[in-house]
PDB file of C-alpha atoms in Angstrom:
ATOM      1  CA  MET A   1      88.296 -19.968  21.843  1.00 81.00           C
ATOM      2  CA  ALA A   2      88.563 -21.526  25.249  1.00 90.00           C
ATOM      3  CA  LEU A   3      90.348 -19.908  28.061  1.00 93.00           C
ATOM      4  CA  LYS A   4      91.333 -21.737  31.299  1.00 97.00           C
ATOM      5  CA  ILE A   5      91.376 -19.321  34.368  1.00 97.00           C
ATOM      6  CA  LYS A   6      94.465 -20.866  36.988  1.00 97.00           C
ATOM      7  CA  MET A   7      95.203 -20.152  40.644  1.00 98.00           C
ATOM      8  CA  PRO A   8      97.959 -17.678  40.209  1.00 96.00           C
ATOM      9  CA  LYS A   9     101.068 -17.229  42.143  1.00 95.00           C
ATOM     10  CA  LEU A  10     100.720 -14.349  44.062  1.00 93.00           C
ATOM     11  CA  SER A  11     103.905 -14.578  46.136  1.00 90.00           C
ATOM     12  CA  PRO A  12     107.146 -16.260  45.733  1.00 92.00           C
ATOM     13  CA  ASP A  13     106.383 -19.083  48.256  1.00 91.00           C
ATOM     14  CA  MET A  14     102.859 -19.936  47.440  1.00 93.00           C
ATOM     15  CA  THR A  15     101.984 -23.135  46.848  1.00 96.00           C
ATOM     16  CA  GLU A  16      97.947 -23.410  46.676  1.00 96.00           C
ATOM     17  CA  GLY A  17      95.333 -20.679  47.784  1.00 96.00           C
ATOM     18  CA  VAL A  18      91.873 -20.894  49.299  1.00 97.00           C
ATOM     19  CA  LEU A  19      88.863 -20.140  47.087  1.00 98.00           C
ATOM     20  CA  CYS A  20      86.718 -18.071  49.040  1.00 97.00           C
ATOM     21  CA  GLN A  21      84.038 -16.957  46.973  1.00 97.00           C
ATOM     22  CA  TYR A  22      83.137 -16.865  43.173  1.00 98.00           C
ATOM     23  CA  MET A  23      81.639 -13.403  41.924  1.00 98.00           C
ATOM     24  CA  VAL A  24      80.386 -15.238  38.960  1.00 98.00           C
ATOM     25  CA  GLU A  25      78.192 -18.052  37.750  1.00 98.00           C
ATOM     26  CA  VAL A  26      78.157 -20.331  34.796  1.00 98.00           C
ATOM     27  CA  GLY A  27      76.688 -18.316  32.029  1.00 97.00           C
ATOM     28  CA  ASP A  28      77.702 -14.699  32.807  1.00 98.00           C
ATOM     29  CA  VAL A  29      79.478 -12.803  30.526  1.00 97.00           C
ATOM     30  CA  VAL A  30      82.446 -10.729  32.170  1.00 97.00           C
ATOM     31  CA  GLU A  31      84.474  -7.603  30.908  1.00 96.00           C
ATOM     32  CA  PRO A  32      87.937  -7.382  31.108  1.00 96.00           C
ATOM     33  CA  GLY A  33      89.139  -6.240  34.682  1.00 97.00           C
ATOM     34  CA  GLN A  34      85.828  -7.479  36.314  1.00 97.00           C
ATOM     35  CA  VAL A  35      86.435  -9.558  39.502  1.00 98.00           C
ATOM     36  CA  LEU A  36      85.788 -13.243  38.930  1.00 98.00           C
ATOM     37  CA  PHE A  37      86.743 -14.708  42.345  1.00 98.00           C
ATOM     38  CA  GLU A  38      88.499 -14.191  45.746  1.00 98.00           C
ATOM     39  CA  VAL A  39      91.497 -16.220  46.738  1.00 97.00           C
ATOM     40  CA  GLU A  40      93.031 -16.296  50.268  1.00 96.00           C
ATOM     41  CA  THR A  41      96.657 -16.835  50.919  1.00 92.00           C
ATOM     42  CA  ASP A  42      98.439 -16.875  54.319  1.00 86.00           C
ATOM     43  CA  LYS A  43      98.608 -13.206  54.185  1.00 83.00           C
ATOM     44  CA  VAL A  44      95.841 -11.666  52.428  1.00 92.00           C
ATOM     45  CA  VAL A  45      92.466 -11.898  50.160  1.00 96.00           C
ATOM     46  CA  SER A  46      93.107 -11.096  46.480  1.00 96.00           C
ATOM     47  CA  GLN A  47      90.554 -10.678  43.960  1.00 98.00           C
ATOM     48  CA  ILE A  48      91.276 -12.052  40.249  1.00 98.00           C
ATOM     49  CA  GLU A  49      90.050 -10.316  37.575  1.00 97.00           C
ATOM     50  CA  ALA A  50      89.031 -11.263  33.877  1.00 97.00           C
ATOM     51  CA  PRO A  51      91.891 -10.703  31.572  1.00 95.00           C
ATOM     52  CA  ALA A  52      89.533 -10.494  28.610  1.00 94.00           C
ATOM     53  CA  ALA A  53      85.379 -10.050  27.880  1.00 96.00           C
ATOM     54  CA  LEU A  54      84.667 -13.836  28.614  1.00 96.00           C
ATOM     55  CA  ARG A  55      81.713 -16.247  29.036  1.00 98.00           C
ATOM     56  CA  ILE A  56      81.663 -18.334  32.083  1.00 98.00           C
ATOM     57  CA  VAL A  57      81.631 -22.172  30.880  1.00 98.00           C
ATOM     58  CA  SER A  58      82.193 -24.042  33.911  1.00 98.00           C
ATOM     59  CA  LEU A  59      83.319 -23.838  37.911  1.00 98.00           C
ATOM     60  CA  LYS A  60      86.450 -26.271  38.509  1.00 97.00           C
ATOM     61  CA  ALA A  61      86.811 -25.893  42.166  1.00 96.00           C
ATOM     62  CA  GLU A  62      84.302 -25.389  45.074  1.00 97.00           C
ATOM     63  CA  GLU A  63      84.296 -22.424  47.347  1.00 97.00           C
ATOM     64  CA  GLY A  64      86.507 -23.186  50.293  1.00 97.00           C
ATOM     65  CA  ASP A  65      88.558 -25.988  48.392  1.00 97.00           C
ATOM     66  CA  ALA A  66      92.351 -25.362  48.923  1.00 97.00           C
ATOM     67  CA  VAL A  67      93.632 -25.002  44.973  1.00 98.00           C
ATOM     68  CA  ALA A  68      97.338 -25.416  44.098  1.00 98.00           C
ATOM     69  CA  VAL A  69      98.949 -22.758  42.102  1.00 97.00           C
ATOM     70  CA  GLY A  70      98.431 -23.405  38.158  1.00 97.00           C
ATOM     71  CA  ASP A  71      95.406 -25.614  38.558  1.00 98.00           C
ATOM     72  CA  THR A  72      92.280 -24.567  36.917  1.00 97.00           C
ATOM     73  CA  VAL A  73      89.726 -22.624  38.806  1.00 98.00           C
ATOM     74  CA  LEU A  74      87.322 -21.239  35.988  1.00 97.00           C
ATOM     75  CA  GLU A  75      86.689 -22.512  32.134  1.00 98.00           C
ATOM     76  CA  THR A  76      85.692 -19.589  29.964  1.00 97.00           C
ATOM     77  CA  GLU A  77      85.748 -18.705  26.488  1.00 97.00           C
ATOM     78  CA  GLU A  78      86.386 -15.354  24.863  1.00 92.00           C
ATOM     79  CA  ILE A  79      83.977 -13.164  23.532  1.00 92.00           C
ATOM     80  CA  ALA A  80      85.351 -11.570  20.034  1.00 78.00           C
ATOM     81  CA  PRO A  81      85.455  -7.722  20.223  1.00 70.00           C
TER      82      PRO A  81
END
């Protein structure tokens, strides 16, 4: 099943975050809790983790891009347990 990982809203006034670094590549298989990417806001750099076992299908933003809250950062597919 396809799953889009979107830019999370990390604070009440956040409208976008800067994609600092991907920690995965297309084709990688990740476990729940594994860090997918880092995002910088005006206050902090946060690590965004995988919500489930996933295979990375595509990267939708470039490192250094400002990504709006709710926009897709990664496209993945869930891996059956």
